[in-house]
Short mmCIF file of C-alpha atoms and ligand atoms in Angstrom, two decimals:
data_model
loop_
_atom_site.label_atom_id
_atom_site.label_comp_id
_atom_site.label_asym_id
_atom_site.label_seq_id
_atom_site.Cartn_x
_atom_site.Cartn_y
_atom_site.Cartn_z
CA UNK A 1 0.00 0.00 0.00
CA UNK A 2 1.26 3.50 -0.87
CA UNK A 3 2.69 5.52 2.04
CA UNK A 4 0.62 8.59 1.08
CA UNK A 5 -2.55 6.43 1.08
CA UNK A 6 -1.73 5.18 4.58
CA UNK A 7 -1.18 8.75 5.76
CA UNK A 8 -4.45 9.88 4.16
CA UNK A 9 -6.34 6.98 5.75
CA UNK A 10 -4.83 7.73 9.15
CA UNK A 11 -6.22 11.28 8.92
CA UNK A 12 -9.60 10.04 7.66
CA UNK A 13 -9.79 7.63 10.61
CA UNK A 14 -8.57 10.18 13.17
CA UNK A 15 -12.11 11.29 14.06
CA UNK A 16 -15.10 8.93 14.56
CA UNK A 17 -17.00 8.22 11.35
CA UNK A 18 -19.96 6.28 9.99
CA UNK A 19 -18.33 3.46 8.06
CA UNK A 20 -19.93 0.79 5.85
CA UNK A 21 -18.01 -2.45 5.37
CA UNK A 22 -19.02 -4.68 2.47
CA UNK A 23 -18.14 -8.28 1.60
CA UNK A 24 -18.96 -9.90 -1.76
CA UNK A 25 -22.22 -11.66 -2.52
CA UNK A 26 -22.52 -15.15 -0.99
CA UNK A 27 -19.76 -14.30 1.48
CA UNK A 28 -17.27 -17.00 2.43
CA UNK A 29 -15.03 -17.35 5.50
CA UNK A 30 -12.53 -14.80 4.23
CA UNK A 31 -15.21 -12.24 3.33
CA UNK A 32 -17.00 -12.59 6.69
CA UNK A 33 -13.77 -12.84 8.69
CA UNK A 34 -12.21 -9.75 7.12
CA UNK A 35 -15.32 -7.55 7.29
CA UNK A 36 -16.04 -8.51 10.91
CA UNK A 37 -12.36 -8.22 11.90
CA UNK A 38 -12.36 -4.67 10.52
CA UNK A 39 -15.71 -4.00 12.23
CA UNK A 40 -14.30 -4.88 15.67
CA UNK A 41 -11.13 -2.88 14.98
CA UNK A 42 -13.03 0.27 13.99
CA UNK A 43 -15.39 -0.05 17.00
CA UNK A 44 -12.36 0.17 19.29
CA UNK A 45 -11.67 3.63 17.89
CA UNK A 46 -15.24 4.88 18.44
CA UNK A 47 -16.25 4.73 14.81
CA UNK A 48 -19.73 3.58 13.85
CA UNK A 49 -18.98 0.66 11.54
CA UNK A 50 -21.61 -1.63 10.08
CA UNK A 51 -21.16 -4.69 7.89
CA UNK A 52 -23.69 -4.89 5.06
CA UNK A 53 -23.65 -8.20 3.18
CA UNK A 54 -25.37 -8.29 -0.24
CA UNK A 55 -27.18 -11.52 0.68
CA UNK A 56 -27.39 -14.09 3.49
CA UNK A 57 -24.18 -15.71 4.78
CA UNK A 58 -24.03 -19.47 5.45
CA UNK A 59 -24.94 -20.84 8.85
CA UNK A 60 -21.50 -22.41 9.38
CA UNK A 61 -20.11 -18.87 9.71
CA UNK A 62 -22.75 -17.61 12.14
CA UNK A 63 -20.54 -18.18 15.23
CA UNK A 64 -18.01 -15.51 14.08
CA UNK A 65 -18.06 -12.72 16.69
CA UNK A 66 -20.26 -9.85 15.53
CA UNK A 67 -22.06 -11.80 12.80
CA UNK A 68 -25.36 -11.06 14.58
CA UNK A 69 -24.85 -7.36 13.76
CA UNK A 70 -24.49 -7.93 10.01
CA UNK A 71 -27.23 -6.35 7.88
CA UNK A 72 -28.40 -8.25 4.82
CA UNK A 73 -29.11 -5.95 1.87
CA UNK A 74 -31.47 -8.37 0.12
CA UNK A 75 -33.66 -8.63 3.21
CA UNK A 76 -33.87 -4.90 3.98
CA UNK A 77 -32.99 -2.87 0.91
CA UNK A 78 -34.49 0.41 2.09
CA UNK A 79 -32.71 0.54 5.43
CA UNK A 80 -29.41 -0.75 4.02
CA UNK A 81 -29.50 1.83 1.19
CA UNK A 82 -30.03 4.56 3.77
CA UNK A 83 -27.05 3.36 5.85
CA UNK A 84 -24.90 3.26 2.72
CA UNK A 85 -25.94 6.77 1.70
CA UNK A 86 -25.10 8.11 5.15
CA UNK A 87 -21.71 6.37 5.38
CA UNK A 88 -18.66 8.63 5.31
CA UNK A 89 -16.29 5.82 4.29
CA UNK A 90 -16.94 2.56 2.44
CA UNK A 91 -14.65 -0.44 2.81
CA UNK A 92 -15.03 -3.21 0.21
CA UNK A 93 -13.29 -6.40 1.29
CA UNK A 94 -12.43 -9.64 -0.51
CA UNK A 95 -13.63 -8.47 -3.96
CA UNK A 96 -12.48 -5.91 -6.49
CA UNK A 97 -15.33 -5.37 -8.96
CA UNK A 98 -18.67 -3.88 -7.96
CA UNK A 99 -20.71 -6.46 -9.88
CA UNK A 100 -19.66 -8.96 -7.17
CA UNK A 101 -22.27 -7.39 -4.84
CA UNK A 102 -25.21 -8.15 -7.14
CA UNK A 103 -28.14 -5.76 -6.86
CA UNK A 104 -26.34 -3.61 -4.28
CA UNK A 105 -24.08 -2.39 -7.11
CA UNK A 106 -26.76 0.14 -8.19
CA UNK A 107 -26.67 1.77 -4.75
CA UNK A 108 -22.86 1.71 -4.44
CA UNK A 109 -22.40 3.36 -7.85
CA UNK A 110 -24.25 6.47 -6.67
CA UNK A 111 -22.31 6.98 -3.42
CA UNK A 112 -19.87 9.86 -3.14
CA UNK A 113 -17.99 8.77 0.01
CA UNK A 114 -14.48 7.43 -0.64
CA UNK A 115 -14.06 3.68 -1.16
CA UNK A 116 -11.22 1.64 0.31
CA UNK A 117 -10.49 -1.74 -1.27
CA UNK A 118 -8.61 -4.51 0.49
CA UNK A 119 -8.45 -7.55 -1.77
CA UNK A 120 -6.35 -10.35 -3.22
CA UNK A 121 -8.09 -11.06 -6.56
CA UNK A 122 -6.68 -10.30 -10.00
CA UNK A 123 -7.47 -7.26 -12.16
CA UNK A 124 -9.00 -4.77 -9.71
CA UNK A 125 -11.54 -2.25 -11.03
CA UNK A 126 -10.85 1.40 -10.36
CA UNK A 127 -13.77 2.42 -8.11
CA UNK A 128 -11.67 2.79 -4.94
CA UNK A 129 -9.89 5.99 -3.84
CA UNK A 130 -7.55 3.85 -1.70
CA UNK A 131 -6.43 0.41 -2.73
CA UNK A 132 -4.58 -2.37 -1.01
CA UNK A 133 -4.77 -4.96 -3.76
CA UNK A 134 -2.21 -7.76 -4.02
CA UNK A 135 -2.73 -11.16 -5.60
CA UNK A 136 0.25 -12.68 -3.82
CA UNK A 137 -1.76 -13.00 -0.59
CA UNK A 138 -3.72 -16.15 0.19
CA UNK A 139 -6.49 -14.24 1.96
CA UNK A 140 -7.95 -10.80 2.51
CA UNK A 141 -7.75 -11.54 6.24
CA UNK A 142 -3.95 -11.76 6.07
CA UNK A 143 -3.99 -8.38 4.29
CA UNK A 144 -6.28 -6.94 6.98
CA UNK A 145 -3.73 -7.96 9.62
CA UNK A 146 -1.08 -6.05 7.62
CA UNK A 147 -3.42 -3.11 7.01
CA UNK A 148 -4.01 -2.62 10.74
CA UNK A 149 -0.24 -2.74 11.24
CA UNK A 150 0.32 -0.22 8.40
CA UNK A 151 -1.92 2.15 10.37
CA UNK A 152 0.42 1.64 13.32
CA UNK A 153 -2.34 0.01 15.36
CA UNK A 154 -1.14 -3.61 15.51
CA UNK A 155 -1.52 -3.60 19.31
CA UNK A 156 -5.31 -3.26 18.84
CA UNK A 157 -5.53 -6.79 17.44
CA UNK A 158 -7.04 -8.83 20.26
CA UNK A 159 -8.56 -12.30 20.55
CA UNK A 160 -11.85 -11.23 18.91
CA UNK A 161 -10.27 -9.46 15.91
CA UNK A 162 -7.75 -12.32 15.73
CA UNK A 163 -10.54 -14.90 15.66
CA UNK A 164 -12.09 -13.18 12.64
CA UNK A 165 -8.72 -12.90 10.88
CA UNK A 166 -7.80 -16.52 11.66
CA UNK A 167 -11.09 -17.71 10.13
CA UNK A 168 -10.34 -16.13 6.74
CA UNK A 169 -6.70 -17.21 6.68
CA UNK A 170 -7.73 -20.78 7.47
CA UNK A 171 -10.63 -21.06 5.00
CA UNK A 172 -8.98 -19.29 2.05
CA UNK A 173 -5.71 -21.21 2.40
CA UNK A 174 -7.46 -24.61 2.39
CA UNK A 175 -6.17 -25.06 5.95
CA UNK A 176 -2.69 -23.73 5.05
CA UNK A 177 -2.30 -25.98 1.98
CA UNK A 178 -2.78 -23.58 -0.96
CA UNK A 179 0.21 -21.97 -2.72
CA UNK A 180 -0.42 -18.45 -1.30
CA UNK A 181 0.50 -19.74 2.16
CA UNK A 182 3.86 -18.29 3.22
CA UNK A 183 6.14 -18.11 6.20
CA UNK A 184 4.49 -14.77 6.98
CA UNK A 185 1.07 -16.42 6.97
CA UNK A 186 2.28 -18.81 9.65
CA UNK A 187 4.02 -16.03 11.60
CA UNK A 188 0.74 -14.09 11.69
CA UNK A 189 -1.13 -17.21 12.79
CA UNK A 190 1.47 -17.83 15.50
CA UNK A 191 0.87 -14.29 16.73
CA UNK A 192 -2.91 -14.86 16.71
CA UNK A 193 -2.58 -18.09 18.69
CA UNK A 194 -0.48 -16.21 21.27
CA UNK A 195 -3.38 -13.75 21.58
CA UNK A 196 -5.64 -16.65 22.58
CA UNK A 197 -7.27 -17.41 19.23
CA UNK A 198 -8.64 -20.96 19.50
CA UNK A 199 -6.89 -22.77 16.69
CA UNK A 200 -8.43 -26.15 17.39
CA UNK A 201 -11.98 -24.98 18.14
CA UNK A 202 -12.29 -22.77 15.04
CA UNK A 203 -11.54 -25.54 12.48
CA UNK A 204 -14.03 -27.75 14.32
CA UNK A 205 -16.71 -25.03 14.15
CA UNK A 206 -16.02 -24.56 10.45
CA UNK A 207 -15.44 -28.07 9.17
CA UNK A 208 -16.90 -30.52 11.68
CA UNK A 209 -20.30 -28.98 12.00
CA UNK A 210 -22.11 -30.57 9.04
CA UNK A 211 -25.72 -31.66 9.04
CA UNK A 212 -26.52 -35.28 8.12
CA UNK A 213 -28.18 -33.97 4.94
CA UNK A 214 -25.02 -32.15 3.91
CA UNK A 215 -22.97 -35.31 4.17
CA UNK A 216 -25.57 -37.24 2.17
CA UNK A 217 -25.43 -34.49 -0.48
CA UNK A 218 -21.63 -34.80 -0.52
CA UNK A 219 -22.07 -38.55 -1.09
CA UNK A 220 -24.33 -37.87 -4.07
CA UNK A 221 -21.90 -35.30 -5.46
CA UNK A 222 -19.02 -37.79 -5.25
CA UNK A 223 -21.12 -40.43 -7.01
CA UNK A 224 -21.89 -37.91 -9.75
CA UNK A 225 -18.20 -37.18 -10.32
CA UNK A 226 -16.91 -37.80 -13.85
CA UNK A 227 -13.24 -38.22 -14.70
CA UNK A 228 -11.53 -37.42 -18.01
CA UNK A 229 -8.17 -39.04 -17.24
CA UNK A 230 -6.51 -38.23 -20.57
CA UNK A 231 -7.01 -34.53 -19.82
CA UNK A 232 -6.27 -34.79 -16.07
CA UNK A 233 -9.73 -33.39 -15.41
CA UNK A 234 -12.70 -34.27 -13.22
CA UNK A 235 -16.04 -32.60 -12.60
CA UNK A 236 -19.14 -32.86 -10.45
CA UNK A 237 -22.73 -31.88 -11.21
CA UNK A 238 -25.56 -31.17 -8.78
CA UNK A 239 -29.03 -30.45 -10.14
CA UNK A 240 -31.62 -28.34 -8.35
CA UNK A 241 -33.69 -31.50 -7.90
CA UNK A 242 -30.79 -33.25 -6.15
CA UNK A 243 -30.16 -30.22 -3.93
CA UNK A 244 -33.85 -30.14 -3.00
CA UNK A 245 -33.93 -33.85 -2.22
CA UNK A 246 -31.29 -33.31 0.49
CA UNK A 247 -33.07 -30.18 1.86
CA UNK A 248 -30.07 -28.17 0.77
CA UNK A 249 -29.29 -24.96 2.70
CA UNK A 250 -26.81 -22.21 1.89
CA UNK A 251 -23.23 -23.36 2.46
CA UNK A 252 -23.94 -27.08 1.98
CA UNK A 253 -22.00 -27.23 -1.29
CA UNK A 254 -19.03 -25.24 0.04
CA UNK A 255 -15.77 -27.14 -0.39
CA UNK A 256 -17.21 -30.09 -2.33
CA UNK A 257 -15.35 -28.98 -5.47
CA UNK A 258 -11.99 -29.73 -3.81
CA UNK A 259 -12.65 -33.48 -3.77
CA UNK A 260 -12.22 -33.48 -7.55
CA UNK A 261 -8.51 -32.71 -7.15
CA UNK A 262 -7.93 -35.45 -4.61
CA UNK A 263 -7.81 -38.14 -7.31
CA UNK A 264 -4.31 -39.16 -8.39
CA UNK A 265 -3.32 -37.53 -11.70
CA UNK A 266 -6.18 -34.96 -11.69
CA UNK A 267 -5.02 -31.33 -11.94
CA UNK A 268 -8.21 -29.58 -13.00
CA UNK A 269 -11.70 -29.90 -11.60
CA UNK A 270 -15.04 -28.15 -11.59
CA UNK A 271 -18.42 -28.34 -9.89
CA UNK A 272 -21.62 -27.31 -11.69
CA UNK A 273 -24.47 -26.38 -9.39
CA UNK A 274 -27.87 -25.70 -10.86
CA UNK A 275 -29.77 -22.69 -9.47
CA UNK A 276 -33.34 -22.69 -10.79
CA UNK A 277 -34.25 -19.48 -8.92
CA UNK A 278 -31.65 -17.49 -10.81
CA UNK A 279 -31.80 -19.70 -13.89
CA UNK A 280 -28.06 -20.22 -13.98
CA UNK A 281 -25.49 -22.92 -13.40
CA UNK A 282 -23.01 -21.65 -10.80
CA UNK A 283 -19.54 -23.07 -11.41
CA UNK A 284 -16.44 -23.40 -9.24
CA UNK A 285 -13.07 -24.28 -10.76
CA UNK A 286 -9.96 -25.56 -9.01
CA UNK A 287 -6.53 -26.53 -10.34
CA UNK A 288 -3.28 -27.82 -8.99
CA UNK A 289 -0.09 -26.47 -10.59
CA UNK A 290 0.19 -24.23 -13.62
CA UNK A 291 -3.26 -24.38 -15.25
CA UNK A 292 -4.85 -20.93 -14.79
CA UNK A 293 -8.52 -21.39 -13.88
CA UNK A 294 -8.98 -17.62 -13.45
CA UNK A 295 -8.24 -17.15 -17.15
CA UNK A 296 -10.38 -20.16 -18.07
CA UNK A 297 -13.33 -18.80 -16.04
CA UNK A 298 -12.91 -15.32 -17.57
CA UNK A 299 -12.61 -16.61 -21.13
CA UNK A 300 -15.49 -19.09 -21.13
CA UNK A 301 -17.79 -18.75 -18.12
CA UNK A 302 -18.16 -15.06 -17.34
CA UNK A 303 -16.19 -15.34 -14.11
CA UNK A 304 -12.78 -15.00 -12.53
CA UNK A 305 -10.88 -15.50 -9.29
CA UNK A 306 -7.35 -16.75 -8.77
CA UNK A 307 -4.97 -18.99 -10.71
CA UNK A 308 -5.89 -22.13 -8.75
CA UNK A 309 -9.42 -21.25 -7.56
CA UNK A 310 -12.03 -19.42 -9.58
CA UNK A 311 -15.73 -19.32 -10.30
CA UNK A 312 -18.17 -18.41 -13.02
CA UNK A 313 -21.63 -19.07 -14.35
CA UNK A 314 -23.51 -20.42 -17.33
CA UNK A 315 -26.94 -19.53 -18.62
CA UNK A 316 -27.16 -22.70 -20.71
CA UNK A 317 -28.89 -25.85 -19.46
CA UNK A 318 -26.86 -28.29 -17.36
CA UNK A 319 -26.46 -30.67 -20.33
CA UNK A 320 -25.35 -27.87 -22.66
CA UNK A 321 -22.98 -26.47 -20.05
CA UNK A 322 -21.33 -29.85 -19.54
CA UNK A 323 -21.07 -30.30 -23.30
CA UNK A 324 -19.36 -26.92 -23.63
CA UNK A 325 -17.00 -27.73 -20.73
CA UNK A 326 -16.02 -31.17 -22.07
CA UNK A 327 -15.45 -29.69 -25.51
CA UNK A 328 -13.16 -26.98 -24.08
CA UNK A 329 -11.24 -29.51 -21.99
CA UNK A 330 -10.35 -31.58 -25.03
CA UNK A 331 -8.83 -28.49 -26.67
CA UNK A 332 -6.54 -27.37 -23.87
CA UNK A 333 -3.39 -28.78 -22.30
CA UNK A 334 -3.69 -29.40 -18.60
P1 5GP B 401 -15.67 -20.34 -5.16
O1 5GP B 401 -15.48 -21.36 -6.21
O2 5GP B 401 -15.15 -20.80 -3.83
O3 5GP B 401 -17.04 -19.76 -5.12
O4 5GP B 401 -14.74 -19.13 -5.58
C1 5GP B 401 -13.37 -19.29 -5.85
C2 5GP B 401 -12.76 -17.96 -6.15
O5 5GP B 401 -13.27 -17.43 -7.37
C3 5GP B 401 -13.07 -16.92 -5.09
O6 5GP B 401 -11.92 -16.16 -4.88
C4 5GP B 401 -14.16 -16.08 -5.69
O7 5GP B 401 -14.09 -14.79 -5.25
C5 5GP B 401 -13.92 -16.20 -7.19
N1 5GP B 401 -15.21 -16.26 -7.90
C6 5GP B 401 -16.20 -17.15 -7.70
N2 5GP B 401 -17.25 -16.94 -8.54
C7 5GP B 401 -16.89 -15.86 -9.29
C8 5GP B 401 -17.55 -15.14 -10.34
O8 5GP B 401 -18.68 -15.43 -10.76
N3 5GP B 401 -16.88 -14.08 -10.86
C9 5GP B 401 -15.63 -13.73 -10.44
N4 5GP B 401 -15.02 -12.68 -11.02
N5 5GP B 401 -14.98 -14.39 -9.46
C10 5GP B 401 -15.59 -15.44 -8.88
MN1 MN B 402 -10.63 -14.32 -0.18
#
């Protein structure tokens, strides 16, 4: 982050302000962890922060401290729009293009307060007056830890802020396995553990808290998995009917895509999840090694993300989408 930006932000934050903090639509552990970590930090300095999520966050994140204060734009558009219009500063965390907030984009576009972006995705848009954007980081939460230190306020990070930050580092690094994980990541985590952050309880709350239905849905997903060994590729499909038959709730499909990479010799995988409400197929891509799924998602499925983890969507039917995907896979080297 530029020194002059840090200085400018220090002055902006010197007096209490109304501050809106926004994660991307369908927020994950990093989006919720970073926005709530920042929320608790700003509260300490007598600001009036509020986290406004574009839509509901999954239940498996509802234990994160402060999540009960989060406003959901989709559920209360009028009130949330008013809060946004009154905000003197807007933080956008864990995304870098306004379309990632869905319908809320229309409200954000009209705001005149300065935007601050903290994010680790590729190709940031230019809506923010202040940007801390760096794709080398494994999580926005790790960047938030640095950001607070850039402001010279590292001592403010306590167990609660640390718990939020730890959540995003853990979830976005695939439990410290993904390539963005560095020595610094572990040094930050060591610091957080010293502050009392519960590094055995948090993974249990996140990953060992499934419903029976979710595990049954996972079983179905694994049975649906197809492998294209000659192209080192696998993929999973889940139709709306299948999701309904397991009384699917938000968050149930989180992480299922990663199983596709756990087969020997598979370096590229995808999951196609039908959403009949929005009439789209939501897609997640994962790769291991050099194949750039961010580029693949951008080029073919109206999406983006990172080199080894990206997402996109298709407005074709499930069968047509799979046909398109298989056709593309045969034409590329993985
Ligand atoms: P996931 O597959 O876990 O939903 O997302 C993986 C990564 O890709 C995340 O960093 C996420 O922000 C990004 N991503 C997921 N869906 C989309 C999308 O539709 N558009 C863009 N630009 N990025 C996405
Ligand atoms: Mn992230």
